[in-house]
Short mmCIF file of C-alpha atoms in Angstrom, two decimals:
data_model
loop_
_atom_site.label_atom_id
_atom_site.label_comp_id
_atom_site.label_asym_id
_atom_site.label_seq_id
_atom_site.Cartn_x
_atom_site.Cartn_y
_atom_site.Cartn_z
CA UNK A 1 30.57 -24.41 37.60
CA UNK A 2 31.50 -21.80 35.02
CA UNK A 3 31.11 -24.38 32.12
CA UNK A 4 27.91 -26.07 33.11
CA UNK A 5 26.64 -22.44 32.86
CA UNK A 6 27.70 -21.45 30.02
CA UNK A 7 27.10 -24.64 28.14
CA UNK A 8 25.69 -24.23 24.64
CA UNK A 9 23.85 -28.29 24.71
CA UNK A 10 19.76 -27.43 24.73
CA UNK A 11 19.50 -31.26 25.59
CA UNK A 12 21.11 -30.87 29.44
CA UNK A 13 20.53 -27.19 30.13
CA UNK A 14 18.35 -27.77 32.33
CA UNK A 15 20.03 -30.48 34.41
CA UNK A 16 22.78 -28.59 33.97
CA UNK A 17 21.35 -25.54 35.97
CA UNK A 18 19.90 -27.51 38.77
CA UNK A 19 23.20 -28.82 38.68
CA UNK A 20 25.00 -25.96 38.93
CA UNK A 21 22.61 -24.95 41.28
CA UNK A 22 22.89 -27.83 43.92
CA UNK A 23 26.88 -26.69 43.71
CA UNK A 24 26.11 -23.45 44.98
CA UNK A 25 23.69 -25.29 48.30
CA UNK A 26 27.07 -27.11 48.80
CA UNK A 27 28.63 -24.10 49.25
CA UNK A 28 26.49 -22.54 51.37
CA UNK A 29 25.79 -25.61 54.02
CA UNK A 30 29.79 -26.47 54.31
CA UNK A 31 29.73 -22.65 55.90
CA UNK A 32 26.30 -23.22 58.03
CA UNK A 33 27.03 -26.79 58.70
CA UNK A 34 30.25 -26.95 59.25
CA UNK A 35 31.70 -23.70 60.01
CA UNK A 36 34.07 -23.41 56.48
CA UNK A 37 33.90 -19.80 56.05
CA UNK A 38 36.54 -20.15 53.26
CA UNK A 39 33.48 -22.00 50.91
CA UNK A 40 31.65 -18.93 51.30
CA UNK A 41 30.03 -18.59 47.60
CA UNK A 42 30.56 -14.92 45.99
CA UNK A 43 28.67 -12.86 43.25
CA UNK A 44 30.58 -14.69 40.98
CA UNK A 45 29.27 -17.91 41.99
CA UNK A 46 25.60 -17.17 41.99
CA UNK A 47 25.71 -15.25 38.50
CA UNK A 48 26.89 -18.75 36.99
CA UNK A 49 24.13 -20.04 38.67
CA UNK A 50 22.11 -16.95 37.09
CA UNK A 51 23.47 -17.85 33.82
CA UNK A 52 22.96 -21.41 33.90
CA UNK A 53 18.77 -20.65 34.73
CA UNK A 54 18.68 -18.03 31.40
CA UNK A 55 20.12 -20.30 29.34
CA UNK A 56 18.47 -23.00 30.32
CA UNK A 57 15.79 -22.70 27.35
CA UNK A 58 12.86 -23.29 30.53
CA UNK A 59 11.28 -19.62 29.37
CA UNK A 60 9.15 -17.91 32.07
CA UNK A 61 10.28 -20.52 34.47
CA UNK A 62 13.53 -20.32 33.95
CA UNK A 63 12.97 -15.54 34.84
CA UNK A 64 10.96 -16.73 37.57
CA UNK A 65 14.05 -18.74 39.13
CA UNK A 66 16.67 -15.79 38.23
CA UNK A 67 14.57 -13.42 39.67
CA UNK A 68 13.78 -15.25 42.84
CA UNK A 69 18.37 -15.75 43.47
CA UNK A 70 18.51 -12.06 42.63
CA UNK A 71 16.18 -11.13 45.17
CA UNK A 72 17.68 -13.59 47.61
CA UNK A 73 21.33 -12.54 46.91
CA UNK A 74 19.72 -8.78 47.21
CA UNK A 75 18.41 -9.58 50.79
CA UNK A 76 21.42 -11.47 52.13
CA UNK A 77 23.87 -8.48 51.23
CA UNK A 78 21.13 -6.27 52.67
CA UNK A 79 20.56 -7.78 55.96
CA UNK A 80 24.62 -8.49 56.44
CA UNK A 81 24.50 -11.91 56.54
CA UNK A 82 26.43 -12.37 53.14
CA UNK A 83 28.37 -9.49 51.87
CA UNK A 84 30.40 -11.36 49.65
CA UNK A 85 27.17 -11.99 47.53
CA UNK A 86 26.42 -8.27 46.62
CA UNK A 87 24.18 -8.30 43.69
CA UNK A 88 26.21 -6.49 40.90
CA UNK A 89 25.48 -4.86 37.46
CA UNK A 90 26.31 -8.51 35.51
CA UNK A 91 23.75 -9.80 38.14
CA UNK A 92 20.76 -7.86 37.31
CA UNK A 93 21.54 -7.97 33.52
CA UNK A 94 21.40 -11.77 33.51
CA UNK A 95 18.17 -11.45 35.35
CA UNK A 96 17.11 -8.67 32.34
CA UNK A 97 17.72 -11.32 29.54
CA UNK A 98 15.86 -13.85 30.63
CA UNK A 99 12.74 -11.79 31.20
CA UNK A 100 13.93 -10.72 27.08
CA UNK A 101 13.74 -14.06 25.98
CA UNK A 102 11.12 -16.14 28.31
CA UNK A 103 8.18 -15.58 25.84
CA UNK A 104 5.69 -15.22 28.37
CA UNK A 105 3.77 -13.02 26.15
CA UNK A 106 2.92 -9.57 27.84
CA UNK A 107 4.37 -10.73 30.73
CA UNK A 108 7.97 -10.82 30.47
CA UNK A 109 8.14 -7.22 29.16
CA UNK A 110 6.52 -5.96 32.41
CA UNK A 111 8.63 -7.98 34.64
CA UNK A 112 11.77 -6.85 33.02
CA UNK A 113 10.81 -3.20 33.40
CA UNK A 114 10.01 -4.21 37.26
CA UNK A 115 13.40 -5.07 37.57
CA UNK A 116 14.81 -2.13 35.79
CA UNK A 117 13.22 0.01 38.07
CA UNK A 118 13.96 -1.52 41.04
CA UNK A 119 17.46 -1.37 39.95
CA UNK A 120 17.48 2.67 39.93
CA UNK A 121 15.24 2.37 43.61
CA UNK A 122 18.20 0.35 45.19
CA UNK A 123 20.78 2.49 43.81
CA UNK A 124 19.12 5.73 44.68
CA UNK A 125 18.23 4.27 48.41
CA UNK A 126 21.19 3.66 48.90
CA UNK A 127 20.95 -0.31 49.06
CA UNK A 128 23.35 -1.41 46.49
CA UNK A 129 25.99 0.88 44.99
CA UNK A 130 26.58 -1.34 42.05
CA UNK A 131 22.93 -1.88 40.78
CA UNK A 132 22.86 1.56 38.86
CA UNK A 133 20.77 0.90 35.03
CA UNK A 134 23.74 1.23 32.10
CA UNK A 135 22.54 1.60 28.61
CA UNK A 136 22.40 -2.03 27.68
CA UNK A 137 19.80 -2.65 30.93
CA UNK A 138 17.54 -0.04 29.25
CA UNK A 139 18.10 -1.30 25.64
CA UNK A 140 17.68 -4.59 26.72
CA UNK A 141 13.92 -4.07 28.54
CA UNK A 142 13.20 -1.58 25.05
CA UNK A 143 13.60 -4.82 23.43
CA UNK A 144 11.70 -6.80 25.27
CA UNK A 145 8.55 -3.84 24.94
CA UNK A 146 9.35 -4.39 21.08
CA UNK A 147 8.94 -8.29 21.29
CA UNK A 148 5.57 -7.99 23.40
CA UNK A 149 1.84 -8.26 21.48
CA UNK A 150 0.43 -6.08 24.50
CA UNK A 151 -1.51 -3.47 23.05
CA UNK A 152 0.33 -0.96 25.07
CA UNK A 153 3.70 -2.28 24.53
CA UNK A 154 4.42 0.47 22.31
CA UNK A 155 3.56 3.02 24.84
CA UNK A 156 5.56 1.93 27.27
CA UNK A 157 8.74 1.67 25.41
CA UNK A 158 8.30 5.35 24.09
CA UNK A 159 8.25 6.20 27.45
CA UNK A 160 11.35 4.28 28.62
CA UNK A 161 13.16 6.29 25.74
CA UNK A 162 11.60 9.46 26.69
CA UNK A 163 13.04 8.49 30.36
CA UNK A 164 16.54 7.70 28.81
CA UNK A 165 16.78 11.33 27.25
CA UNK A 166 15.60 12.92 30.38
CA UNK A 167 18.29 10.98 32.38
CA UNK A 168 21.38 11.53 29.74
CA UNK A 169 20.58 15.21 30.62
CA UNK A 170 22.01 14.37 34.37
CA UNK A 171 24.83 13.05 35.74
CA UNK A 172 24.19 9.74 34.60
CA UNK A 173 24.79 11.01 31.16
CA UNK A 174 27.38 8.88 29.71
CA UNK A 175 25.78 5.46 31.28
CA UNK A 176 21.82 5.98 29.57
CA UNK A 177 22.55 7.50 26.27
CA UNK A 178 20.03 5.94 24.24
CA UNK A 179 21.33 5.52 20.41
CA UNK A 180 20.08 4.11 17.06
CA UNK A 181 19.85 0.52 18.34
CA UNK A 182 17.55 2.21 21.45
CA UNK A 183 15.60 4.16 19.00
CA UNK A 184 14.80 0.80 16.66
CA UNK A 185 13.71 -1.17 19.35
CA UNK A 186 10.32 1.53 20.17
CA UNK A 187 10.08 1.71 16.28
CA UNK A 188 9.69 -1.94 16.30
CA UNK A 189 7.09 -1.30 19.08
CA UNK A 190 5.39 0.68 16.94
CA UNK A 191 5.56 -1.61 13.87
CA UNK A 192 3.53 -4.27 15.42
CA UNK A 193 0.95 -2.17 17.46
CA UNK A 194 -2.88 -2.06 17.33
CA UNK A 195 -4.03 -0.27 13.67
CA UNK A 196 -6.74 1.60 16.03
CA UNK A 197 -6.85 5.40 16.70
CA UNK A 198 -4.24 6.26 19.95
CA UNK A 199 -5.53 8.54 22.26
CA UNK A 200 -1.61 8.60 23.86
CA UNK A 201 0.74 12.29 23.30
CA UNK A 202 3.95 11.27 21.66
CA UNK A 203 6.50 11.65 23.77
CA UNK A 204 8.38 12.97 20.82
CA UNK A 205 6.20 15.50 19.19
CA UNK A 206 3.83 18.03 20.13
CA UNK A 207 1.49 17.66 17.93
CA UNK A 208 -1.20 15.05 18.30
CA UNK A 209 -0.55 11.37 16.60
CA UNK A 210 -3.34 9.42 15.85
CA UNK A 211 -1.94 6.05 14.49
CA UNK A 212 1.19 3.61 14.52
CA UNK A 213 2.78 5.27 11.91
CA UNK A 214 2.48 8.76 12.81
CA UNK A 215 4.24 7.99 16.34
CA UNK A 216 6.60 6.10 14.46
CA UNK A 217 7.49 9.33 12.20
CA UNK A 218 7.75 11.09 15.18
CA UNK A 219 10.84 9.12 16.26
CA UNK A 220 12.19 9.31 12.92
CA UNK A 221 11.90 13.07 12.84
CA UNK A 222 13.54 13.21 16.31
CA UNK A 223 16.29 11.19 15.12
CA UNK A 224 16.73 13.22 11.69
CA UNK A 225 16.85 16.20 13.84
CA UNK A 226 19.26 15.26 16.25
CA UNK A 227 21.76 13.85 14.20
CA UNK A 228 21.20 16.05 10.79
CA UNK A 229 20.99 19.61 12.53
CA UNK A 230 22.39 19.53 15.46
CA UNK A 231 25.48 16.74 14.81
CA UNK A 232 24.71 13.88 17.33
CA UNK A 233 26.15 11.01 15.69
CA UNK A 234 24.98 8.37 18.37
CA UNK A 235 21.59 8.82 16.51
CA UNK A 236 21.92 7.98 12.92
CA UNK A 237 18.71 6.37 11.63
CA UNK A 238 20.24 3.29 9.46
CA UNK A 239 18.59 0.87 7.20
CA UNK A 240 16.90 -0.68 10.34
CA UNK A 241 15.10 2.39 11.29
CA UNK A 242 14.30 3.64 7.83
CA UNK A 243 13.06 -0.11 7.34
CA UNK A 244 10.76 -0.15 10.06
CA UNK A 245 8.79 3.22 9.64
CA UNK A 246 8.22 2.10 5.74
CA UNK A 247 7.10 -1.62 7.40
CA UNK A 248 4.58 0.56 9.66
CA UNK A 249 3.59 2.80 6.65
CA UNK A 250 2.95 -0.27 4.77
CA UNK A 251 0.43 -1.79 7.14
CA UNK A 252 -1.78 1.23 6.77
CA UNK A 253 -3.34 0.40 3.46
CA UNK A 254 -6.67 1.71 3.89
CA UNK A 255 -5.07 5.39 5.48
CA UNK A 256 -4.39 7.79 2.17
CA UNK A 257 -1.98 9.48 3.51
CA UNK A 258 0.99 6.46 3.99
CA UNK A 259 2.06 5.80 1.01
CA UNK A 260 2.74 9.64 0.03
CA UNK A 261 4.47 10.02 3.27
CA UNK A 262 6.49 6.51 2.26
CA UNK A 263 7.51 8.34 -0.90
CA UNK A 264 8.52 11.10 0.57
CA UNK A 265 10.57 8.84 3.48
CA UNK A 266 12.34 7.28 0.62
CA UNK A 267 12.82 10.42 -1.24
CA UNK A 268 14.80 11.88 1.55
CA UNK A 269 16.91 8.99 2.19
CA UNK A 270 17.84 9.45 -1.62
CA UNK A 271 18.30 12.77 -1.01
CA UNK A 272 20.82 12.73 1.98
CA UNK A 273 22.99 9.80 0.59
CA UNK A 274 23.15 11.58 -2.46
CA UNK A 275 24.77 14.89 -0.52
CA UNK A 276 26.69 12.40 1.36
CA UNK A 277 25.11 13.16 4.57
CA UNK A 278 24.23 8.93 5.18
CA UNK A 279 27.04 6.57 5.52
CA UNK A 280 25.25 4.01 3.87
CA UNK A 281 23.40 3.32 0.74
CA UNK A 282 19.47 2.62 0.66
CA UNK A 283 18.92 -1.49 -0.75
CA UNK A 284 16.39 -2.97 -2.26
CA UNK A 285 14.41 -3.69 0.91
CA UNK A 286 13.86 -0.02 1.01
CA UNK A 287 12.94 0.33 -2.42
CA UNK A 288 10.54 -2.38 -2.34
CA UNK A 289 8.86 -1.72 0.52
CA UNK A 290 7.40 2.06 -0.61
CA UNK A 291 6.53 0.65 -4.19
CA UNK A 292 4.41 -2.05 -1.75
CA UNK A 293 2.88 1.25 -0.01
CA UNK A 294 1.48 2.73 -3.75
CA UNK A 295 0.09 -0.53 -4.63
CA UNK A 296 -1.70 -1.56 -1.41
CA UNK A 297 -2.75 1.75 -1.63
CA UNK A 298 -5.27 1.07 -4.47
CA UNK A 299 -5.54 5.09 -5.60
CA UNK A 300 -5.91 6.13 -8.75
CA UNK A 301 -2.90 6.26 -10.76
CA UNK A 302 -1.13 4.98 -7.85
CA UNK A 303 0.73 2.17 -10.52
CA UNK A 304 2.53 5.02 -12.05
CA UNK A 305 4.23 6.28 -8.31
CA UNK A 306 4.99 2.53 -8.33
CA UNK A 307 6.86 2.57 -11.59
CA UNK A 308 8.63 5.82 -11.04
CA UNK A 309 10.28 4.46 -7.70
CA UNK A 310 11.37 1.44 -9.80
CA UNK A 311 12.81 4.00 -12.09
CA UNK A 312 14.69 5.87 -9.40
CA UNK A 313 15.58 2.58 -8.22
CA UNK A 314 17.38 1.43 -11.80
CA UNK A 315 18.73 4.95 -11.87
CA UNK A 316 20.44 4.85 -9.05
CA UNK A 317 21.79 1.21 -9.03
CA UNK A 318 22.92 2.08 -12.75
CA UNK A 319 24.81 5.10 -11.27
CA UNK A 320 26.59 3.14 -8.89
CA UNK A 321 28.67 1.08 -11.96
CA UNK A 322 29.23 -1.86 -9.88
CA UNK A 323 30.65 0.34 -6.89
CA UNK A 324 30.66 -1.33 -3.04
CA UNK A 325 27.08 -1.53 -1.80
CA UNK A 326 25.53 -1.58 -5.95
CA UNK A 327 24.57 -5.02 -4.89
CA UNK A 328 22.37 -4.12 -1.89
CA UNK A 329 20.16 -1.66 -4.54
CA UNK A 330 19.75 -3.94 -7.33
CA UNK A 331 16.49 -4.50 -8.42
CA UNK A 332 14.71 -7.48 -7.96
CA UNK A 333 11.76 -9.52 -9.59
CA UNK A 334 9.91 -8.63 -6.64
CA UNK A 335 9.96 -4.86 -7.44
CA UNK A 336 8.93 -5.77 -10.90
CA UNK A 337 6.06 -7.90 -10.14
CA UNK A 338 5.08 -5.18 -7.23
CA UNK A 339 4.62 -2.38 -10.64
CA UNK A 340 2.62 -4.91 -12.16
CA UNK A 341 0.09 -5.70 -8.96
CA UNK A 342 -0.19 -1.79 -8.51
CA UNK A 343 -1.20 -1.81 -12.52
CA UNK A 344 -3.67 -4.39 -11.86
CA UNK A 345 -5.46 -2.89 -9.07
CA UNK A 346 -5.86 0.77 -11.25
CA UNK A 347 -9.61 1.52 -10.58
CA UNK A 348 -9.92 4.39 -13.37
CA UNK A 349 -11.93 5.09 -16.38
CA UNK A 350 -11.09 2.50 -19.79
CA UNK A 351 -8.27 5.25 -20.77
CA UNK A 352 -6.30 5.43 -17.68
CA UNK A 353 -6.99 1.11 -17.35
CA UNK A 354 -5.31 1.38 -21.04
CA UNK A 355 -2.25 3.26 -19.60
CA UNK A 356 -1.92 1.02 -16.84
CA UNK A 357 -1.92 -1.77 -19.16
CA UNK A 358 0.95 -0.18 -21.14
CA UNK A 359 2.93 0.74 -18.14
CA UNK A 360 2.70 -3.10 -17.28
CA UNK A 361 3.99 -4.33 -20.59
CA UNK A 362 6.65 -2.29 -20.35
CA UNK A 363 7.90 -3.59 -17.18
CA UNK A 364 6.78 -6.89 -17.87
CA UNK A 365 9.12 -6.83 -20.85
CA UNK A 366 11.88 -5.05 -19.17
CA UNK A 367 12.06 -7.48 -16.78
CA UNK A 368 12.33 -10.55 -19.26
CA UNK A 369 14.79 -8.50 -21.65
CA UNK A 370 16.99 -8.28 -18.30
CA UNK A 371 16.34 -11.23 -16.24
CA UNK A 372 20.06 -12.11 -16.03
CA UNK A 373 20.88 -8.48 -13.92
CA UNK A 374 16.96 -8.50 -11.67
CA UNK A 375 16.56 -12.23 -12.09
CA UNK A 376 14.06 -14.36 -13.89
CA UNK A 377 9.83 -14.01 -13.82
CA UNK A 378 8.31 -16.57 -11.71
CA UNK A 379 5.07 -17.75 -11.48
CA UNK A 380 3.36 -14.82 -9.27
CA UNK A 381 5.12 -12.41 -11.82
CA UNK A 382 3.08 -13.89 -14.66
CA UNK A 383 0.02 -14.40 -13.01
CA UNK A 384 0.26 -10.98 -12.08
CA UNK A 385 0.76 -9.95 -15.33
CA UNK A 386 -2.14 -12.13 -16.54
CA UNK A 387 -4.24 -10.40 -13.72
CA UNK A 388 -3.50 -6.87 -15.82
CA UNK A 389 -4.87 -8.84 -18.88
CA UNK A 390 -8.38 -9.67 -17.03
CA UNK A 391 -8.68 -6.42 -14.87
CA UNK A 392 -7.35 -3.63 -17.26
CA UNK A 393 -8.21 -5.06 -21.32
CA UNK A 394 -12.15 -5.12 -22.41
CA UNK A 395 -13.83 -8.33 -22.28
CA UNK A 396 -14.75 -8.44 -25.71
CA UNK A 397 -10.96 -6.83 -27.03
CA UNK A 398 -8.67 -9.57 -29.04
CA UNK A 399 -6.00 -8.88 -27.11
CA UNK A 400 -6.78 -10.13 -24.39
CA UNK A 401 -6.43 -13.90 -25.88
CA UNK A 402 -3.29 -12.97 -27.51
CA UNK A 403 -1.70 -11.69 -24.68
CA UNK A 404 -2.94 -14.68 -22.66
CA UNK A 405 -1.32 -17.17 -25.05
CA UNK A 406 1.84 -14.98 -24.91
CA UNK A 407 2.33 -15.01 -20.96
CA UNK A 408 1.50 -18.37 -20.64
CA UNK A 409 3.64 -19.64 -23.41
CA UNK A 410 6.54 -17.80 -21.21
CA UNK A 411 5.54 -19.35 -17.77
CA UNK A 412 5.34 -22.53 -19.55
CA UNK A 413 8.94 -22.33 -21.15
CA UNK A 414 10.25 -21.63 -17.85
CA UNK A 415 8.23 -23.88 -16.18
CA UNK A 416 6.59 -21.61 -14.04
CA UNK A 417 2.85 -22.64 -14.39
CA UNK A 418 1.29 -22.34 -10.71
CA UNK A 419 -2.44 -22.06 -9.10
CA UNK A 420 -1.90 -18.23 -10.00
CA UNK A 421 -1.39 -18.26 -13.25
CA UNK A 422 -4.60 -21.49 -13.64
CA UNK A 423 -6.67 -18.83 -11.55
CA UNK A 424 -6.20 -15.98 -14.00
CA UNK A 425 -6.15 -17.52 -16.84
CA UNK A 426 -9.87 -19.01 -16.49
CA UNK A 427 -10.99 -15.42 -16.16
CA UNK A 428 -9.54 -14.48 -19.45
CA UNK A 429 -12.48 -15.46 -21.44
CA UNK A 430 -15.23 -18.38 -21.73
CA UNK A 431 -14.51 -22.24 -20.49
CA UNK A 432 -13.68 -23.19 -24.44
CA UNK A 433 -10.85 -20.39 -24.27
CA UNK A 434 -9.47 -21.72 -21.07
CA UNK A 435 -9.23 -25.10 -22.31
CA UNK A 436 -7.82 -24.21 -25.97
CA UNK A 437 -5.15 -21.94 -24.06
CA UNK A 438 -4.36 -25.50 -21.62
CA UNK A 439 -4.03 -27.23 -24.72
CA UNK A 440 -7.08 -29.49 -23.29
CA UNK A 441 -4.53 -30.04 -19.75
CA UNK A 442 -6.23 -29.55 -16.70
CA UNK A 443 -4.79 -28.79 -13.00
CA UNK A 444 -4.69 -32.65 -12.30
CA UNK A 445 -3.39 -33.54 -15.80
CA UNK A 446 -0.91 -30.98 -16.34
CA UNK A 447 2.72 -31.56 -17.52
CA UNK A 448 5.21 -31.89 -14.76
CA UNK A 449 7.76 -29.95 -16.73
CA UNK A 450 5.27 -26.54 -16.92
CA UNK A 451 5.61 -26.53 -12.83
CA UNK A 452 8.97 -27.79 -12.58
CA UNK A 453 9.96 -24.12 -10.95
CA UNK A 454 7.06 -23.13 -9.16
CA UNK A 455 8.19 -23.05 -5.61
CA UNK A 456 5.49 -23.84 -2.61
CA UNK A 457 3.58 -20.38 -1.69
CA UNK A 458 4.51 -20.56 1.38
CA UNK A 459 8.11 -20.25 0.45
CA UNK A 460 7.77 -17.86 -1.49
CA UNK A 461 5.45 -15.65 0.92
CA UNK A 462 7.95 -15.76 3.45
CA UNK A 463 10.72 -14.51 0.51
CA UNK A 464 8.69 -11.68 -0.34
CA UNK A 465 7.80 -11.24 3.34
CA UNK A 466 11.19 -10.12 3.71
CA UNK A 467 11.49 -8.18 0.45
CA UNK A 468 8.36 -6.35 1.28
CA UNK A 469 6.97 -6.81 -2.35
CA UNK A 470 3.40 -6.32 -2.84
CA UNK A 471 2.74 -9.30 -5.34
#
């Protein structure tokens, strides 16, 4: 019975739970039917039979079944009739899991929670001694709230925190303790929720919080507070957490205020790993991520904020000297090409366009001088950079065809030629510049060995998707 359950084949799972299933009936009708009280089934008997149904891959089906033995095995011990089947903690965690993973939309995450809180009602009635909530039953439906598109997801797994603070203040203190993994799972929450105005107090901050990413700095701050001032440990923000309130920040393009409060988010993790007060270093995730912020931000002068995180970024990867964890921080092309996009969207007068322009050279050649350490241009990199030459140079300056023939010359040479770089490069000038630049090649006639590195943009979208690079 155990191995049917446990069973990692996708193919049989679900024969194999039915199976395991119709064992269990066996059980049960050799005592009705025939009086063997020895076959009697226990807890550990229906639990494979709970395991087999959540890992059967049958998604809400598959919850619905789990929950429907754990309410039976619930009733039986209730009533008398079956003792030996006591629903116990491993039970209703099984039961927790599958709600986690059945994708049934909004409605897993609410059925989970049901059974979380029927959990604490049967312990505190009285009706099953072994059914109080440990951490992982409350991390597990946090999860699950984090996982869920329901517009108040994120609302409901701030307050299932909130309830896991109030609770490690009781007795129950060393089963609820929520830590960083707890904490993650609402910022999550927060990361995917509705851009709208919240009319919701944050359960962790007394002042009022508007949007996703205020709520989600209100965590953060909790967390700094907890574990910088006043020493707990169990709440370090890591990488994760930083990660996800930058992710949040980085959604709200059109609110002035995120990427400033990015900066500053990024400037403090700098800060405290540079006192020694994090046990781990910031990567380039991190980095690129807040240089995305500045240039979806679309301010004025937001390109040089962008280059002066790459800066801090080079900085501090040179200052490491090839130390553990250098490699996490290293900068990337995506970085790079994220300075140039910020360039490229500068709205200001011809001066400050000119200065944007420069600042994009410079990292445009930085990055070729030192593609063997950050890696090599690709084709979004130079039709970026060709996107400077048509948004920041005057339409009638010269430069703008030499540096046209110049970046396209590179992306040809590294075969890097791609819809991008054909797109920008008919805005440089006229239709007779575009085709003496193409050498008279079109999109359908054009060398296979220009393209020979351009990778499909969906590839590549979900490669920056988890760089965060703005491109």
């Amino acid at each position: 019975m155990k191995g049917w359950s446990t069973t990692a084949t996708k193919t049989t799972s679900k024969e194999n739970a039915v199976a395991v299933e119709n064992l269990v009936k066996r059980l049960v009708d050799e005592v009705v039917l025939v009086g063997n009280v020895k076959a009697s089934p226990t807890t550990n008997d229906y639990n494979c039979m709970l395991e087999s149904w959540a890992r059967s891959g049958e998604g809400t089906f598959a919850a619905e079944r789990c929950e429907q033995i754990l309410t039976q095995m619930q009733t039986e011990y209730e009533t008398g009739n079956s003792p030996q089947i006591q629903p116990d903690l491993g039970s209703f965690k099984i039961v927790l899991q599958a709600w986690k993973h059945a994708g049934g939309k909004s409605l897993s995450s609410f059925r989970a929670q049901r059974v979380l809180d029927w959990m604490n009602s049967l312990y505190n009635k009285g009706k099953n001694d072994l059914a109080l909530p440990d951490q992982m039953c409350y991390d597990t439906v946090l999860q699950s709230w984090a996982r869920n598109s329901h517009e108040q997801a994120p609302i409901y797994a701030e307050l299932l925190l909130s309830k896991m603070e109030t609770l490690s203040q009781t007795e129950y203190i060393s089963l609820v303790q929520p830590r960083t993994l707890s904490y993650n799972a609402v910022l999550g929450a927060w990361g995917c929720a509705s851009l709208s105005l919240l009319s919701s107090p944050s359960s962790f901050s007394s002042k009022p919080s508007t949007t996703s990413w205020q709520r989600s700095c209100d965590i953060l701050n909790f967390m700094e507070k907890s574990y910088f001032v006043e020493g707990n440990k169990r709440l370090e923000p890591d990488r994760v957490s930083y990660s996800l309130v930058l992710k949040t920040l980085a959604r709200h393009k059109d609110d002035a205020r995120a990427a400033p409060k990015a900066d500053n988010i990024l400037k403090s993790i700098e800060k405290n790993v540079k006192s020694g007060d994090l046990s781990w270093k910031p990567e380039t995730l991190l980095f690129n991520t807040v240089m995305g912020c500045w240039a979806r931000s679309q301010r004025k002068g937001a390109y040089k904020k962008t280059r002066s995180i790459l800066d801090r970024q080079l900085n501090y990867y040179s200052s490491l000297n090839g130390k553990t964890g250098s490699e996490n921080c290293r900068p990337d092309v995506y970085g790079f090409t994220t300075v140039l996009s910020s360039c490229a969207t500068e709205s200001g007068d011809r001066t400050e366009k000119l200065k944007a322009f420069n600042v994009a050279v410079s990292t445009y050649k930085e990055l070729i001088k030192n593609s063997v350490e950050y890696g090599s241009p690709n084709h979004v990199t130079y039709g970026t950079m060709l996107k400077c030459v048509t948004k920041l140079l005057p339409h009638n300056s010269k430069e703008r065809q030499r540096w046209a023939k110049e970046i396209l010359g590179e992306a040809v040479k590294n075969g890097c030629v791609g819809d991008m770089v054909l797109i920008r490069l008919r805005e440089i000038g006229s239709p007779k510049d575009y085709h003496h630049l193409m050498q008279g090649y079109n999109k359908g006639t054009l060398p296979e060995d220009w393209s020979r590195n351009v990778k499909e943009r969906n590839d590549y979208r979900r490669k920056v998707s988890g760089k965060r690079a703005e491109v």
